[in-house]
Amino acid sequence: MKVYNFAAGPSMLAEEVKLTAQRDFLNYNGSGMSVTEMSHRSAVYENIHNEAQSLLRELMHIGDNYHVLFLQGGASMQFEAVPLNLLHTKADYVVTGNFAAKAASEAQKYGDVAVIASSKDKNHTYIPDVDKLVTREGADYLHITGNNTIFGTRYTKLPKVAAPLVADMSSMILSEEIDVNQFALIYAGAQKNIAPAGLTLVIVKKDIINRPQSICPTMLRYSTQAEANSLYNTPPCFAIYMAMLTFRWLKNMGGVPAIQKINEYKAGLLYDFIDNSSFYKNPVQKEYRSLMNVPFTTPSPELDKKFTAEAEKSGLVAIGGHRSVGGMRASIYNAMPVEGVKTLIDFMKKFELANR
Ligand SMILES: *Cc1c(COP(=O)(O)O)cnc(C)c1O
């Protein structure tokens, strides 16, 4: 049976990427070795490392004034690394979901942190008006979460504030065009849109990383990995290789503008279907709807459970909502084909007919 994986992360990778990795698994590029067993100091691995980096720079139009770092520890470790490197006096946060709240509460350990806006009052079904955001005088940065994986919201407009912008883009990186120059730092776990778990990307302005807090561990200092081309210690070589294959795949299909069109089409199909139905509902204010994570419910929690179980049996797997919101959530990242979304909508139609 053909399976479509709607998991929020780790999530689907492109078929072509997996086939290439499979073909080359035992013998990469005539080396007689698998990437999984190669020295990270070997020339053959270094080519992978550098190609992955330059492809990401090309795809996101990242200028020479930024470092591109390949790290470990997940986006969650960046909740600490960001303040440890960039927080000198105070930092401001916008809380638009669980991950944003975690980022703010970790940062509180390392300095004066203020939550200057939150969407908690309406269970994170919207993004606070960015035009009304004002950062505190002298704030070192403003932290936002570009796409809220659990609640299915996203920033469709960026705040124009005095403080430099830091963004967690774990669940939206490479899904739509963004202007990197608007950000001081962008970070993302790779396991949503790029590669298997284990790799975390950090894109950071070169001129802001040289004043970490004195307590910042060597391994969490951006300067440590920047000076070593992310080879200070053993990097997650295989995940970086898979990222390189995903970047090649994306470039071949026309880059971010091309995948953005497809993503808008896929999300549009699903939201239109939900909006035209009296059976299914999506709680998010329309202008803030995510292109990547689409939460929805049926008329009752019992039917939600039944939906999730029957979907799983039909090959539409991992579509249950996050435990904090319930219902369902279809994560439709870059690698989810249009066919997967159409198959889901067909299933939703049948389920409604049988259960209304
Ligand atoms: C998944 C996710 C995280 C957590 O990522 P880890 O790599 O598991 O630490 C953080 N922020 C956002 C927006 C996410 O989607």
Tab-separated table of C-alpha atoms and ligand atoms in Angstrom:
chain	number	residue	atom	x	y	z
A	1	MET	CA	0.000	0.000	0.000
A	2	LYS	CA	1.190	3.495	-0.859
A	3	VAL	CA	1.751	5.415	2.379
A	4	TYR	CA	1.608	9.183	2.787
A	5	ASN	CA	3.290	10.343	5.965
A	6	PHE	CA	1.671	13.439	7.478
A	7	ALA	CA	3.962	13.505	10.536
A	8	ALA	CA	5.029	16.891	11.878
A	9	GLY	CA	8.638	15.796	12.195
A	10	PRO	CA	10.632	13.785	11.408
A	11	SER	CA	8.650	13.835	8.228
A	12	MET	CA	8.619	12.825	4.577
A	13	LEU	CA	11.691	13.151	2.420
A	14	ALA	CA	11.510	13.369	-1.358
A	15	GLU	CA	11.364	9.961	-3.068
A	16	GLU	CA	14.181	10.933	-5.415
A	17	VAL	CA	16.413	11.857	-2.474
A	18	LYS	CA	15.813	8.514	-0.768
A	19	LEU	CA	16.412	6.563	-3.986
A	20	THR	CA	19.718	8.332	-4.579
A	21	ALA	CA	20.793	7.713	-0.979
A	22	GLN	CA	19.834	4.052	-1.351
A	23	ARG	CA	21.725	3.644	-4.621
A	24	ASP	CA	24.851	5.220	-3.145
A	25	PHE	CA	24.551	3.840	0.363
A	26	LEU	CA	27.274	1.201	0.160
A	27	ASN	CA	29.604	2.960	-2.228
A	28	TYR	CA	29.461	6.715	-2.360
A	29	ASN	CA	30.891	8.249	-5.508
A	30	GLY	CA	33.321	5.392	-6.127
A	31	SER	CA	34.918	5.768	-2.687
A	32	GLY	CA	34.031	2.182	-1.769
A	33	MET	CA	32.590	3.541	1.463
A	34	SER	CA	29.245	4.571	2.823
A	35	VAL	CA	28.833	8.198	3.916
A	36	THR	CA	27.815	6.738	7.281
A	37	GLU	CA	31.343	5.460	7.896
A	38	MET	CA	33.483	8.121	6.314
A	39	SER	CA	35.916	10.313	8.195
A	40	HIS	CA	34.596	13.818	8.494
A	41	ARG	CA	38.153	14.942	7.708
A	42	SER	CA	38.291	13.099	4.358
A	43	ALA	CA	38.250	14.997	1.076
A	44	VAL	CA	35.243	13.029	-0.157
A	45	TYR	CA	33.184	14.045	2.886
A	46	GLU	CA	34.400	17.622	2.776
A	47	ASN	CA	33.016	17.941	-0.740
A	48	ILE	CA	29.587	16.901	0.548
A	49	HIS	CA	29.836	19.340	3.464
A	50	ASN	CA	30.811	22.257	1.264
A	51	GLU	CA	28.330	21.484	-1.498
A	52	ALA	CA	25.496	21.331	1.043
A	53	GLN	CA	26.564	24.679	2.387
A	54	SER	CA	26.900	26.386	-0.973
A	55	LEU	CA	23.579	24.980	-2.221
A	56	LEU	CA	21.796	26.343	0.842
A	57	ARG	CA	23.431	29.718	0.280
A	58	GLU	CA	22.267	29.650	-3.322
A	59	LEU	CA	18.704	28.513	-2.550
A	60	MET	CA	18.174	31.124	0.165
A	61	HIS	CA	20.334	33.894	-1.356
A	62	ILE	CA	22.500	34.042	1.745
A	63	GLY	CA	25.156	36.738	1.511
A	64	ASP	CA	28.821	36.513	2.505
A	65	ASN	CA	28.047	38.545	5.609
A	66	TYR	CA	26.345	35.461	7.088
A	67	HIS	CA	27.742	32.211	8.426
A	68	VAL	CA	25.928	28.994	7.558
A	69	LEU	CA	26.471	26.537	10.404
A	70	PHE	CA	25.667	22.816	10.540
A	71	LEU	CA	25.088	21.959	14.187
A	72	GLN	CA	23.507	19.313	16.398
A	73	GLY	CA	21.187	19.428	19.387
A	74	GLY	CA	18.034	20.319	17.473
A	75	ALA	CA	16.156	23.584	17.388
A	76	SER	CA	15.678	23.100	21.130
A	77	MET	CA	19.375	23.602	21.784
A	78	GLN	CA	19.154	26.895	19.917
A	79	PHE	CA	16.634	28.034	22.534
A	80	GLU	CA	19.751	28.227	24.762
A	81	ALA	CA	22.470	28.981	22.233
A	82	VAL	CA	20.695	32.103	20.988
A	83	PRO	CA	20.627	33.888	24.365
A	84	LEU	CA	24.049	32.548	25.371
A	85	ASN	CA	25.550	34.148	22.250
A	86	LEU	CA	23.385	37.187	21.599
A	87	LEU	CA	21.808	38.282	24.880
A	88	HIS	CA	23.925	40.967	26.545
A	89	THR	CA	21.366	43.017	28.455
A	90	LYS	CA	17.822	42.137	27.397
A	91	ALA	CA	15.870	40.272	24.745
A	92	ASP	CA	12.236	40.303	23.639
A	93	TYR	CA	10.117	37.330	22.596
A	94	VAL	CA	6.774	36.803	20.881
A	95	VAL	CA	4.997	33.693	22.141
A	96	THR	CA	2.864	32.090	19.434
A	97	GLY	CA	2.950	28.466	20.542
A	98	ASN	CA	4.692	25.790	22.624
A	99	PHE	CA	8.089	26.093	20.969
A	100	ALA	CA	8.070	29.886	21.217
A	101	ALA	CA	7.178	29.605	24.919
A	102	LYS	CA	10.035	27.160	25.490
A	103	ALA	CA	12.462	29.451	23.687
A	104	ALA	CA	11.433	32.366	25.921
A	105	SER	CA	11.610	30.392	29.143
A	106	GLU	CA	15.082	29.014	28.343
A	107	ALA	CA	16.316	32.519	27.538
A	108	GLN	CA	15.060	33.770	30.896
A	109	LYS	CA	17.851	31.783	32.543
A	110	TYR	CA	20.453	33.944	30.851
A	111	GLY	CA	19.182	37.495	31.079
A	112	ASP	CA	16.356	39.963	31.128
A	113	VAL	CA	13.681	38.521	28.875
A	114	ALA	CA	10.261	40.016	28.135
A	115	VAL	CA	7.354	38.456	26.268
A	116	ILE	CA	6.175	41.527	24.348
A	117	ALA	CA	3.237	39.799	22.649
A	118	SER	CA	1.431	36.470	22.870
A	119	SER	CA	-1.429	34.690	21.156
A	120	LYS	CA	-2.171	32.514	24.170
A	121	ASP	CA	-5.494	34.291	24.860
A	122	LYS	CA	-7.005	32.577	21.795
A	123	ASN	CA	-5.126	29.295	22.065
A	124	HIS	CA	-2.533	30.420	19.509
A	125	THR	CA	-4.974	30.574	16.598
A	126	TYR	CA	-3.485	33.814	15.287
A	127	ILE	CA	-0.276	35.856	15.126
A	128	PRO	CA	-0.201	39.111	17.127
A	129	ASP	CA	-0.347	42.211	14.894
A	130	VAL	CA	3.282	42.758	13.878
A	131	ASP	CA	2.684	46.436	13.139
A	132	LYS	CA	1.933	47.003	16.810
A	133	LEU	CA	5.095	45.301	18.080
A	134	VAL	CA	7.564	47.559	19.827
A	135	THR	CA	10.785	46.150	21.237
A	136	ARG	CA	12.278	47.526	24.415
A	137	GLU	CA	14.907	50.221	24.218
A	138	GLY	CA	18.285	48.521	23.894
A	139	ALA	CA	16.887	45.013	23.300
A	140	ASP	CA	19.583	42.758	21.836
A	141	TYR	CA	17.087	40.937	19.638
A	142	LEU	CA	13.469	40.012	19.049
A	143	HIS	CA	12.762	36.276	18.817
A	144	ILE	CA	9.873	34.990	16.715
A	145	THR	CA	8.742	31.541	15.553
A	146	GLY	CA	8.128	31.814	11.812
A	147	ASN	CA	5.770	28.857	11.565
A	148	ASN	CA	4.006	27.330	14.547
A	149	THR	CA	4.098	23.618	13.898
A	150	ILE	CA	1.564	22.589	16.518
A	151	PHE	CA	-1.024	25.326	16.017
A	152	GLY	CA	-0.721	25.751	12.240
A	153	THR	CA	-0.025	29.486	12.117
A	154	ARG	CA	2.642	31.503	10.358
A	155	TYR	CA	3.905	35.023	10.046
A	156	THR	CA	2.794	36.382	6.696
A	157	LYS	CA	4.480	39.703	7.425
A	158	LEU	CA	7.611	40.490	9.431
A	159	PRO	CA	7.776	42.850	12.400
A	160	LYS	CA	9.543	46.135	11.700
A	161	VAL	CA	11.233	46.739	15.028
A	162	ALA	CA	14.402	48.415	16.266
A	163	ALA	CA	15.936	45.169	17.589
A	164	PRO	CA	17.590	42.597	15.288
A	165	LEU	CA	15.286	39.737	14.342
A	166	VAL	CA	15.946	36.106	15.346
A	167	ALA	CA	13.652	33.426	13.959
A	168	ASP	CA	12.989	29.751	14.600
A	169	MET	CA	12.147	28.514	11.101
A	170	SER	CA	12.253	24.780	11.820
A	171	SER	CA	8.946	23.964	10.180
A	172	MET	CA	9.068	26.450	7.286
A	173	ILE	CA	12.640	26.731	6.098
A	174	LEU	CA	12.826	26.544	2.281
A	175	SER	CA	9.034	26.335	1.956
A	176	GLU	CA	8.551	29.941	0.841
A	177	GLU	CA	10.755	32.822	-0.185
A	178	ILE	CA	12.169	34.898	2.624
A	179	ASP	CA	14.638	37.755	2.633
A	180	VAL	CA	17.488	36.533	4.826
A	181	ASN	CA	18.771	40.102	5.126
A	182	GLN	CA	15.803	40.905	7.364
A	183	PHE	CA	17.212	38.559	10.012
A	184	ALA	CA	20.181	38.597	12.345
A	185	LEU	CA	19.831	34.859	12.856
A	186	ILE	CA	17.678	32.027	11.523
A	187	TYR	CA	17.738	28.518	12.947
A	188	ALA	CA	15.974	25.312	12.002
A	189	GLY	CA	16.006	21.649	12.864
A	190	ALA	CA	16.457	19.774	9.582
A	191	GLN	CA	13.955	16.999	10.241
A	192	LYS	CA	10.876	18.850	8.968
A	193	ASN	CA	11.835	20.055	5.519
A	194	ILE	CA	15.389	18.984	4.758
A	195	ALA	CA	16.897	15.788	6.135
A	196	PRO	CA	16.722	13.095	8.822
A	197	ALA	CA	16.959	14.275	12.452
A	198	GLY	CA	20.372	15.164	13.815
A	199	LEU	CA	21.190	18.309	11.875
A	200	THR	CA	20.366	21.867	12.922
A	201	LEU	CA	20.966	24.800	10.601
A	202	VAL	CA	21.991	28.215	11.819
A	203	ILE	CA	22.293	31.189	9.486
A	204	VAL	CA	23.813	34.083	11.416
A	205	LYS	CA	25.231	37.512	10.662
A	206	LYS	CA	28.999	37.351	10.991
A	207	ASP	CA	29.359	40.548	12.984
A	208	ILE	CA	27.163	39.522	15.919
A	209	ILE	CA	28.763	36.286	17.113
A	210	ASN	CA	31.889	37.506	18.801
A	211	ARG	CA	30.459	38.477	22.183
A	212	PRO	CA	29.051	35.289	23.737
A	213	GLN	CA	28.260	35.333	27.447
A	214	SER	CA	31.292	34.217	29.452
A	215	ILE	CA	29.382	31.139	30.683
A	216	CYS	CA	28.565	30.034	27.114
A	217	PRO	CA	30.000	26.525	26.617
A	218	THR	CA	32.587	26.183	23.853
A	219	MET	CA	30.303	23.835	21.928
A	220	LEU	CA	27.439	26.337	21.977
A	221	ARG	CA	29.514	29.284	20.790
A	222	TYR	CA	28.692	30.106	17.196
A	223	SER	CA	32.269	31.368	16.790
A	224	THR	CA	33.626	27.884	17.615
A	225	GLN	CA	31.851	26.250	14.683
A	226	ALA	CA	32.119	29.285	12.414
A	227	GLU	CA	35.913	29.265	12.697
A	228	ALA	CA	36.003	25.521	11.987
A	229	ASN	CA	33.539	25.489	9.055
A	230	SER	CA	31.203	23.436	11.301
A	231	LEU	CA	33.929	20.800	11.654
A	232	TYR	CA	35.097	21.637	15.177
A	233	ASN	CA	33.968	18.170	16.183
A	234	THR	CA	32.270	15.340	14.293
A	235	PRO	CA	29.260	16.766	12.461
A	236	PRO	CA	26.135	14.691	11.654
A	237	CYS	CA	27.713	13.645	8.342
A	238	PHE	CA	24.900	11.484	7.020
A	239	ALA	CA	22.185	14.051	7.783
A	240	ILE	CA	24.299	16.708	6.053
A	241	TYR	CA	24.646	14.403	3.032
A	242	MET	CA	20.870	13.925	2.943
A	243	ALA	CA	20.447	17.699	3.224
A	244	MET	CA	22.750	18.096	0.214
A	245	LEU	CA	20.562	15.691	-1.777
A	246	THR	CA	17.421	17.595	-0.750
A	247	PHE	CA	19.035	20.896	-1.759
A	248	ARG	CA	19.955	19.422	-5.169
A	249	TRP	CA	16.410	18.152	-5.598
A	250	LEU	CA	14.978	21.550	-4.718
A	251	LYS	CA	17.372	23.374	-7.029
A	252	ASN	CA	16.510	21.049	-9.935
A	253	MET	CA	12.818	21.731	-9.512
A	254	GLY	CA	13.326	25.492	-9.680
A	255	GLY	CA	14.301	26.388	-6.140
A	256	VAL	CA	12.236	28.030	-3.440
A	257	PRO	CA	9.899	30.046	-5.731
A	258	ALA	CA	8.857	26.820	-7.484
A	259	ILE	CA	8.236	24.842	-4.293
A	260	GLN	CA	6.400	27.819	-2.780
A	261	LYS	CA	3.900	27.715	-5.665
A	262	ILE	CA	3.359	24.005	-5.110
A	263	ASN	CA	3.040	24.510	-1.344
A	264	GLU	CA	0.457	27.257	-1.830
A	265	TYR	CA	-1.461	25.021	-4.204
A	266	LYS	CA	-1.396	22.039	-1.811
A	267	ALA	CA	-2.401	24.087	1.240
A	268	GLY	CA	-5.064	25.876	-0.827
A	269	LEU	CA	-6.672	22.579	-1.842
A	270	LEU	CA	-6.912	21.447	1.764
A	271	TYR	CA	-8.064	24.752	3.305
A	272	ASP	CA	-10.658	25.268	0.544
A	273	PHE	CA	-12.029	21.820	1.125
A	274	ILE	CA	-12.219	22.382	4.905
A	275	ASP	CA	-13.797	25.840	4.508
A	276	ASN	CA	-16.465	24.491	2.157
A	277	SER	CA	-17.357	21.693	4.519
A	278	SER	CA	-19.691	21.906	7.511
A	279	PHE	CA	-18.124	18.741	8.951
A	280	TYR	CA	-14.451	19.748	9.191
A	281	LYS	CA	-13.079	22.883	10.822
A	282	ASN	CA	-9.737	24.655	11.011
A	283	PRO	CA	-9.493	27.033	13.990
A	284	VAL	CA	-6.845	29.406	12.621
A	285	GLN	CA	-7.610	32.970	11.489
A	286	LYS	CA	-7.347	32.812	7.712
A	287	GLU	CA	-4.599	35.368	7.184
A	288	TYR	CA	-2.216	33.488	9.498
A	289	ARG	CA	-2.708	29.978	8.196
A	290	SER	CA	0.397	27.835	7.853
A	291	LEU	CA	1.414	26.415	4.486
A	292	MET	CA	3.055	23.458	6.226
A	293	ASN	CA	0.846	22.310	9.113
A	294	VAL	CA	-2.924	22.170	8.740
A	295	PRO	CA	-4.814	21.321	11.942
A	296	PHE	CA	-8.466	20.351	11.604
A	297	THR	CA	-11.267	18.704	13.551
A	298	THR	CA	-14.458	16.745	12.907
A	299	PRO	CA	-17.618	17.513	14.955
A	300	SER	CA	-16.426	15.451	17.981
A	301	PRO	CA	-13.288	14.129	19.703
A	302	GLU	CA	-14.644	10.577	19.236
A	303	LEU	CA	-14.894	11.071	15.489
A	304	ASP	CA	-11.408	12.620	15.486
A	305	LYS	CA	-10.052	9.423	17.008
A	306	LYS	CA	-11.932	7.304	14.518
A	307	PHE	CA	-10.693	9.480	11.660
A	308	THR	CA	-7.063	9.156	12.735
A	309	ALA	CA	-7.317	5.372	13.119
A	310	GLU	CA	-9.085	4.796	9.800
A	311	ALA	CA	-6.775	7.182	7.956
A	312	GLU	CA	-3.804	5.215	9.268
A	313	LYS	CA	-5.318	1.987	7.901
A	314	SER	CA	-5.742	3.662	4.519
A	315	GLY	CA	-2.090	4.654	4.369
A	316	LEU	CA	-2.516	8.258	5.560
A	317	VAL	CA	-0.261	7.942	8.575
A	318	ALA	CA	0.595	10.090	11.593
A	319	ILE	CA	-2.256	12.526	11.071
A	320	GLY	CA	-3.314	12.756	14.730
A	321	GLY	CA	-3.063	16.273	16.170
A	322	HIS	CA	-0.531	17.257	18.818
A	323	ARG	CA	-1.539	16.076	22.289
A	324	SER	CA	-2.015	19.695	23.397
A	325	VAL	CA	-4.624	20.551	20.753
A	326	GLY	CA	-6.208	17.231	19.763
A	327	GLY	CA	-8.009	16.741	16.462
A	328	MET	CA	-5.907	16.108	13.384
A	329	ARG	CA	-2.951	17.827	11.798
A	330	ALA	CA	-1.804	17.289	8.241
A	331	SER	CA	1.829	18.286	7.910
A	332	ILE	CA	2.393	18.908	4.232
A	333	TYR	CA	6.049	19.848	3.970
A	334	ASN	CA	7.983	20.288	0.716
A	335	ALA	CA	8.318	16.549	0.138
A	336	MET	CA	4.570	15.823	0.386
A	337	PRO	CA	3.391	15.374	-3.203
A	338	VAL	CA	0.191	17.045	-4.445
A	339	GLU	CA	-1.139	13.501	-4.870
A	340	GLY	CA	-0.832	12.942	-1.105
A	341	VAL	CA	-3.022	15.955	-0.351
A	342	LYS	CA	-5.586	14.891	-2.975
A	343	THR	CA	-5.667	11.394	-1.501
A	344	LEU	CA	-6.276	12.888	1.945
A	345	ILE	CA	-9.146	15.047	0.661
A	346	ASP	CA	-10.742	12.003	-1.005
A	347	PHE	CA	-10.487	10.147	2.276
A	348	MET	CA	-12.009	13.106	4.154
A	349	LYS	CA	-14.972	13.142	1.748
A	350	LYS	CA	-15.605	9.431	2.246
A	351	PHE	CA	-15.236	9.676	6.011
A	352	GLU	CA	-17.725	12.533	6.171
A	353	LEU	CA	-20.305	10.626	4.104
A	354	ALA	CA	-19.995	7.579	6.344
A	355	ASN	CA	-20.124	9.489	9.639
A	356	ARG	CA	-22.249	12.590	9.307
B	1	LIG	C1	10.089	20.746	15.760
B	1	LIG	C2	10.299	22.130	16.224
B	1	LIG	C3	11.181	22.428	17.261
B	1	LIG	C4	11.920	21.360	18.029
B	1	LIG	O1	12.915	20.864	17.240
B	1	LIG	P1	13.996	19.816	17.805
B	1	LIG	O2	14.935	19.734	16.653
B	1	LIG	O3	13.264	18.570	18.104
B	1	LIG	O4	14.622	20.423	19.002
B	1	LIG	C5	11.355	23.738	17.617
B	1	LIG	N1	10.694	24.730	16.979
B	1	LIG	C6	9.828	24.484	15.975
B	1	LIG	C7	9.117	25.609	15.311
B	1	LIG	C8	9.617	23.173	15.570
B	1	LIG	O5	8.746	22.921	14.575
